[in-house]
Coordinates of C-alpha atoms and ligand atoms in Angstrom, one line a residue:
M245 CA 22.8 11.0 4.0
S246 CA 21.2 14.4 4.3
N247 CA 22.7 17.7 3.1
D248 CA 22.2 20.8 5.1
I249 CA 20.1 22.2 2.2
L250 CA 17.8 20.0 0.0
T251 CA 16.9 21.7 -3.2
I252 CA 13.6 20.8 -4.9
G253 CA 12.7 23.1 -7.8
K254 CA 13.2 26.7 -6.7
Y255 CA 13.0 25.7 -3.0
E256 CA 15.8 25.3 -0.6
I257 CA 14.8 23.3 2.4
K258 CA 16.8 23.3 5.6
R259 CA 17.3 20.5 8.1
G260 CA 15.0 20.5 11.0
T261 CA 12.1 22.1 9.1
S262 CA 8.8 21.0 7.7
N263 CA 7.7 22.6 4.4
T264 CA 4.8 22.4 2.0
I265 CA 6.0 23.3 -1.5
E266 CA 4.4 23.4 -4.9
L267 CA 6.4 22.3 -8.0
D268 CA 5.3 24.0 -11.3
L269 CA 3.8 21.5 -13.8
P270 CA 2.5 22.2 -17.3
N271 CA -0.7 24.2 -17.1
L272 CA -4.0 22.4 -17.5
Y273 CA -5.1 24.6 -20.5
N274 CA -5.2 28.1 -19.0
T275 CA -5.2 27.0 -15.3
P276 CA -1.9 27.1 -13.4
T277 CA -1.1 23.6 -12.3
K278 CA 1.1 22.6 -9.3
L279 CA 2.4 19.4 -7.7
P280 CA 1.9 19.8 -3.9
I281 CA 4.7 18.2 -1.8
K282 CA 5.3 18.0 1.9
V283 CA 8.9 17.8 3.0
L284 CA 9.8 16.8 6.5
R285 CA 13.4 17.1 7.6
G286 CA 14.8 15.9 10.9
K287 CA 17.6 17.9 12.5
K288 CA 19.7 14.7 12.6
D289 CA 21.3 13.0 9.7
G290 CA 19.6 10.1 8.0
P291 CA 18.4 8.8 4.6
T292 CA 16.1 10.7 2.2
V293 CA 12.9 8.8 1.3
F294 CA 9.9 9.5 -0.8
V295 CA 6.4 8.3 -0.3
S296 CA 4.2 8.8 -3.3
A297 CA 0.5 8.1 -4.2
T298 CA -2.0 8.5 -6.9
I299 CA 0.3 8.1 -9.8
H300 CA -2.9 6.6 -11.2
G301 CA -5.5 9.3 -10.6
D302 CA -8.3 7.0 -9.4
E303 CA -6.2 5.2 -6.7
L304 CA -7.1 7.1 -3.6
N305 CA -6.1 5.0 -0.5
G306 CA -2.6 6.5 -0.6
I307 CA -3.9 10.0 -0.1
E308 CA -5.4 9.0 3.2
I309 CA -2.4 6.9 4.2
I310 CA -0.1 10.0 3.7
R311 CA -2.6 12.3 5.5
R312 CA -2.7 10.1 8.6
F313 CA 1.0 9.4 8.5
K314 CA 2.1 13.0 8.4
K315 CA 0.1 13.8 11.6
L316 CA 2.0 11.2 13.7
S317 CA 3.8 12.9 16.5
I318 CA 6.6 10.3 16.4
L319 CA 7.8 12.2 13.3
K320 CA 9.2 14.8 15.7
R321 CA 12.0 12.2 16.2
L322 CA 12.7 11.9 12.5
K323 CA 16.3 11.4 11.4
G324 CA 16.8 12.3 7.7
T325 CA 14.2 13.5 5.2
I326 CA 10.8 12.3 4.1
I327 CA 9.3 13.7 0.9
L328 CA 5.5 13.1 0.7
V329 CA 3.7 13.4 -2.6
P330 CA 0.0 12.4 -2.0
V331 CA -1.2 13.1 -5.6
I332 CA 1.2 12.8 -8.4
N333 CA -1.4 12.6 -11.2
V334 CA -3.0 16.0 -10.4
Y335 CA -4.6 15.9 -13.9
G336 CA -6.2 12.4 -13.7
I337 CA -7.7 12.9 -10.3
L338 CA -9.9 15.8 -11.6
T339 CA -11.8 13.3 -13.7
L340 CA -11.3 10.4 -11.3
S341 CA -9.3 8.7 -14.0
R342 CA -6.2 6.5 -13.9
Y343 CA -4.8 8.3 -17.0
F344 CA -3.6 11.7 -18.0
P345 CA -5.7 14.0 -20.2
D346 CA -3.5 12.7 -23.1
R347 CA -4.7 9.2 -22.3
R348 CA -1.3 8.1 -21.2
D349 CA -0.5 6.0 -18.1
L350 CA 2.1 8.0 -16.2
N351 CA 3.6 4.8 -14.8
R352 CA 4.6 3.8 -18.3
C353 CA 6.2 7.1 -19.2
F354 CA 9.4 7.0 -17.1
P355 CA 12.1 8.3 -17.4
G356 CA 10.2 10.9 -19.3
S357 CA 11.5 13.8 -21.4
T358 CA 11.3 17.6 -21.4
R359 CA 10.2 17.5 -25.0
G360 CA 7.8 14.5 -24.8
S361 CA 4.1 14.1 -24.1
L362 CA 2.4 15.8 -21.1
A363 CA 2.7 12.6 -19.1
S364 CA 6.4 12.2 -20.1
R365 CA 7.2 15.7 -19.0
V366 CA 5.5 15.2 -15.6
A367 CA 7.4 11.8 -15.2
K368 CA 10.7 13.6 -15.8
I369 CA 9.9 16.4 -13.3
F370 CA 8.8 13.9 -10.7
F371 CA 11.8 11.7 -11.1
D372 CA 14.4 14.5 -11.4
E373 CA 13.1 16.7 -8.7
I374 CA 12.1 14.1 -6.1
V375 CA 12.9 10.4 -6.7
S376 CA 16.5 10.9 -7.9
K377 CA 17.3 12.7 -4.6
C378 CA 16.1 9.8 -2.5
D379 CA 17.9 6.8 -1.0
F380 CA 14.7 4.7 -1.3
G381 CA 11.0 5.0 -1.8
I382 CA 7.5 3.7 -1.3
D383 CA 4.8 4.1 -4.0
L384 CA 1.2 3.6 -2.9
H385 CA -1.4 2.1 -5.3
T386 CA -4.8 0.4 -5.2
A387 CA -6.2 -2.1 -7.7
A388 CA -7.5 -0.7 -11.0
I389 CA -11.1 0.5 -11.4
H390 CA -13.7 -2.1 -10.4
R391 CA -11.1 -4.3 -8.8
S392 CA -9.8 -4.7 -5.3
N393 CA -6.6 -6.0 -3.9
F394 CA -5.9 -7.7 -0.6
P395 CA -3.1 -5.5 0.9
Q396 CA 0.2 -6.6 -0.7
I397 CA 3.7 -5.4 -1.5
R398 CA 5.0 -5.8 -5.0
T399 CA 8.7 -5.7 -5.5
N400 CA 11.8 -7.4 -6.8
L401 CA 12.4 -10.4 -4.4
N402 CA 15.8 -10.9 -5.9
N403 CA 17.0 -7.5 -4.5
K404 CA 18.0 -7.9 -0.9
V405 CA 17.1 -4.3 0.0
T406 CA 13.6 -4.3 -1.5
L407 CA 12.9 -7.7 0.0
K408 CA 13.9 -6.4 3.4
M409 CA 11.7 -3.3 3.0
A410 CA 8.8 -5.5 1.9
K411 CA 9.1 -7.8 4.9
V412 CA 9.3 -5.1 7.5
F413 CA 6.3 -3.2 5.9
E414 CA 4.1 -6.1 7.2
A415 CA 1.5 -6.2 4.5
P416 CA 0.0 -9.8 4.5
I417 CA 1.3 -10.6 1.1
I418 CA 4.6 -10.0 -0.7
L419 CA 4.4 -10.7 -4.4
H420 CA 7.4 -10.7 -6.8
S421 CA 6.7 -8.5 -9.7
E422 CA 8.6 -8.2 -12.9
L423 CA 9.7 -4.7 -14.1
L424 CA 7.4 -3.1 -16.6
Q425 CA 9.0 -1.0 -19.3
G426 CA 8.4 2.7 -18.6
S427 CA 7.4 2.2 -14.9
L428 CA 8.8 4.2 -12.0
R429 CA 9.9 0.9 -10.5
A430 CA 11.9 0.0 -13.6
L431 CA 13.7 3.3 -13.7
C432 CA 14.4 3.1 -9.9
D433 CA 15.8 -0.3 -10.4
E434 CA 18.1 1.0 -13.2
K435 CA 19.2 3.9 -11.1
G436 CA 19.8 1.8 -7.9
I437 CA 17.0 3.4 -5.8
P438 CA 15.2 0.6 -3.9
I439 CA 11.4 1.0 -4.2
I440 CA 8.5 -1.1 -3.0
L441 CA 4.9 -0.7 -4.2
Y442 CA 2.0 -1.1 -1.8
E443 CA -1.1 -2.3 -3.6
A444 CA -4.3 -2.3 -1.4
G445 CA -8.0 -1.8 -1.8
E446 CA -10.1 -0.6 -4.7
A447 CA -9.9 2.4 -7.0
L448 CA -12.1 5.3 -5.9
R449 CA -12.6 3.9 -2.5
F450 CA -11.1 4.3 1.0
D451 CA -10.5 0.9 2.7
E452 CA -9.8 1.2 6.4
K453 CA -7.8 -2.0 6.7
S454 CA -5.6 -1.1 3.7
I455 CA -5.1 2.4 5.1
R456 CA -4.0 1.2 8.5
I457 CA -1.7 -1.4 7.2
G458 CA -0.2 1.3 4.9
V459 CA 0.4 3.9 7.6
N460 CA 1.9 1.2 9.9
G461 CA 4.0 -0.1 7.0
I462 CA 5.6 3.3 6.3
V463 CA 6.5 3.7 10.0
N464 CA 7.9 0.2 10.0
V465 CA 10.2 0.8 7.0
L466 CA 11.4 4.1 8.5
R467 CA 12.2 2.3 11.8
E468 CA 14.2 -0.3 10.0
Y469 CA 16.4 2.4 8.5
N470 CA 16.8 4.2 11.9
M471 CA 14.8 7.2 10.6
L472 CA 12.4 6.6 13.5
P473 CA 13.1 5.0 16.9
K474 CA 13.3 1.2 16.6
V475 CA 11.0 -1.1 18.6
F476 CA 12.3 -4.4 19.8
K477 CA 9.2 -6.4 20.1
K478 CA 8.7 -9.3 17.6
S479 CA 5.8 -8.6 15.3
K480 CA 3.1 -11.3 15.0
R481 CA 2.3 -10.0 11.5
I482 CA 4.4 -12.1 9.1
P483 CA 3.9 -11.7 5.4
L484 CA 3.4 -14.5 3.0
I485 CA 6.0 -14.4 0.2
T486 CA 5.5 -15.7 -3.3
S487 CA 6.6 -15.1 -6.9
N488 CA 3.8 -17.0 -8.5
S489 CA 0.3 -15.7 -9.1
Q490 CA -2.4 -16.0 -11.8
W491 CA -5.5 -14.2 -12.9
I492 CA -8.5 -16.6 -13.2
R493 CA -10.6 -15.6 -16.2
A494 CA -14.4 -16.1 -16.8
V495 CA -14.9 -19.4 -18.6
E496 CA -18.3 -18.0 -20.0
S497 CA -20.2 -14.8 -20.0
G498 CA -22.8 -14.3 -17.4
V499 CA -23.6 -13.2 -13.8
I500 CA -21.1 -14.0 -11.1
R501 CA -22.0 -15.5 -7.7
T502 CA -18.9 -15.3 -5.6
I503 CA -18.2 -18.0 -3.0
K504 CA -14.8 -16.8 -1.7
A505 CA -13.5 -13.4 -0.5
L506 CA -10.3 -11.5 -0.7
G507 CA -7.7 -13.0 1.6
D508 CA -9.4 -16.5 1.6
T509 CA -7.2 -19.5 1.0
V510 CA -8.4 -21.8 -1.8
Q511 CA -7.4 -25.3 -2.8
E512 CA -6.6 -26.6 -6.2
D513 CA -9.9 -27.2 -8.1
E514 CA -12.0 -25.6 -5.4
V515 CA -14.9 -23.6 -6.7
I516 CA -14.3 -19.8 -6.1
A517 CA -17.5 -18.6 -7.9
Y518 CA -20.3 -19.6 -10.2
I519 CA -21.1 -17.9 -13.5
D520 CA -24.9 -18.1 -14.2
E521 CA -26.3 -17.5 -17.6
A522 CA -29.0 -14.8 -17.1
H523 CA -31.6 -16.4 -19.5
S524 CA -31.2 -20.1 -18.7
D525 CA -30.5 -22.4 -15.7
T526 CA -27.0 -23.1 -16.9
T527 CA -24.3 -22.5 -14.4
F528 CA -20.5 -22.7 -14.9
E529 CA -17.9 -23.2 -12.2
L530 CA -14.8 -21.0 -11.7
K531 CA -12.1 -23.0 -10.0
S532 CA -8.7 -22.3 -8.5
P533 CA -5.9 -23.8 -10.6
F534 CA -3.7 -24.3 -7.5
D535 CA -3.5 -24.0 -3.8
G536 CA -3.2 -20.3 -2.8
V537 CA -4.7 -17.1 -1.5
I538 CA -7.1 -14.7 -3.3
I539 CA -5.2 -11.4 -3.5
G540 CA -7.3 -9.6 -6.1
K541 CA -10.8 -9.7 -7.5
S542 CA -13.2 -8.0 -9.8
E543 CA -16.0 -6.1 -8.0
I544 CA -18.4 -6.2 -11.0
P545 CA -20.9 -9.0 -10.7
L546 CA -21.0 -9.4 -14.5
A547 CA -18.5 -11.2 -16.6
Q548 CA -17.7 -11.4 -20.3
E549 CA -16.0 -14.6 -21.3
G550 CA -12.2 -14.0 -20.8
D551 CA -12.6 -11.3 -18.1
A552 CA -10.1 -11.5 -15.3
I553 CA -12.2 -12.3 -12.2
F554 CA -9.8 -13.5 -9.4
H555 CA -6.1 -13.0 -8.8
I556 CA -4.7 -15.9 -6.9
A557 CA -1.2 -16.1 -5.3
K558 CA 0.2 -19.6 -5.2
F559 CA 1.2 -21.1 -1.9
N560 CA 2.0 -24.8 -1.5
D561 CA 1.7 -24.9 2.3
L562 CA -1.9 -23.8 2.7
E563 CA -2.0 -24.5 6.4
N564 CA 0.9 -22.2 7.1
A565 CA -0.6 -19.6 4.7
E566 CA -3.9 -19.8 6.6
G567 CA -2.2 -19.3 9.9
K568 CA -0.4 -16.2 8.8
I569 CA -3.3 -14.7 6.9
G570 CA -5.7 -15.4 9.7
Y571 CA -3.9 -12.8 11.8
F572 CA -4.7 -10.1 9.3
H573 CA -8.4 -11.1 9.2
E574 CA -8.7 -10.8 13.0
D575 CA -6.5 -7.8 13.7
V576 CA -6.8 -4.9 11.4
I577 CA -4.1 -3.0 13.4
E578 CA -5.9 -1.6 16.4
Q579 CA -6.3 2.2 16.7
S580 CA -4.3 1.9 20.0
E581 CA -1.2 1.1 18.0
F582 CA -1.4 4.5 16.3
D583 CA -2.1 6.1 19.6
E584 CA 1.2 4.7 20.8
L585 CA 2.9 6.5 17.9
Q586 CA 1.3 9.7 19.0
D587 CA 2.3 9.3 22.6
E588 CA 6.0 8.7 22.1
K589 CA 7.9 11.5 23.9
T590 CA 9.8 14.0 21.9
I591 CA 13.5 13.9 22.9
E592 CA 15.2 15.5 20.0
Ligands
ZN758 ZN1 -1.7 2.0 -9.7

């Protein structure tokens, strides 16, 4: 529950205020470097939550998700505190890189240390100053460079709280994900701070569907925890949940002709793509190993033997999967749904 004063770095933030603050980070050579943060505090008591993005400096959808989210007038009815961090990796984004200038992946450097590498120091500042002060969090990602993800939540399905958060977010897919050593998620798990990851779209691109599902998802989670007014209409968007997925790798090197798209259902042994040898008429088939849904794919039409080309989530009941996924194909969340969030009257 919220204290009257929330302290982040040298800032003391009162209830009922909206603040943009900048945390000091290690300088980029001679240039002063800051971590910009927006803190929204409702007058009324409620949980404290962080929404972060661009922990990988080339994963940009989350920046736009946070920009649109923070403009919603429904936030005038906020109970509790939201800490928005649109770009954690302020160094990587300068060169449109996933990594830090020291070539480290920030999301493998938690809990970090004040005496460690640059990325390790930033991990410690981010966790100590922001994440550790929160009751739960949402971390926004996209697929890695030259790959795209069908919108999906990755979390621990064995944790009741994160499973609930994942369901109410209403991304089309929920995928169980093991904890990686040094990741923010692993540290949050250890410290008892529930966190879900939203993975959607491609690195270095904005994807409208992913952005809309993301903004809507954050609102849905906040509603679930009474931080925003609840709505009592049953949603038609029901996520598919699985703990089983596999990357399909190129059987040979060549040029890829894709047959199936992100979000498509595929049957066991169904051809997803062909790999053509550029200098002969030889063609190889890339097949699905099981019934499932394509949740990730390479965006490069070339493959080296062994390259990961398609990420397929396993679902045994394909008819059911197709029904649920179909909704997300047709309805990308109409703009009118966001207009409704703007029109809600301010009563507090
Ligand atoms: Zn990422």
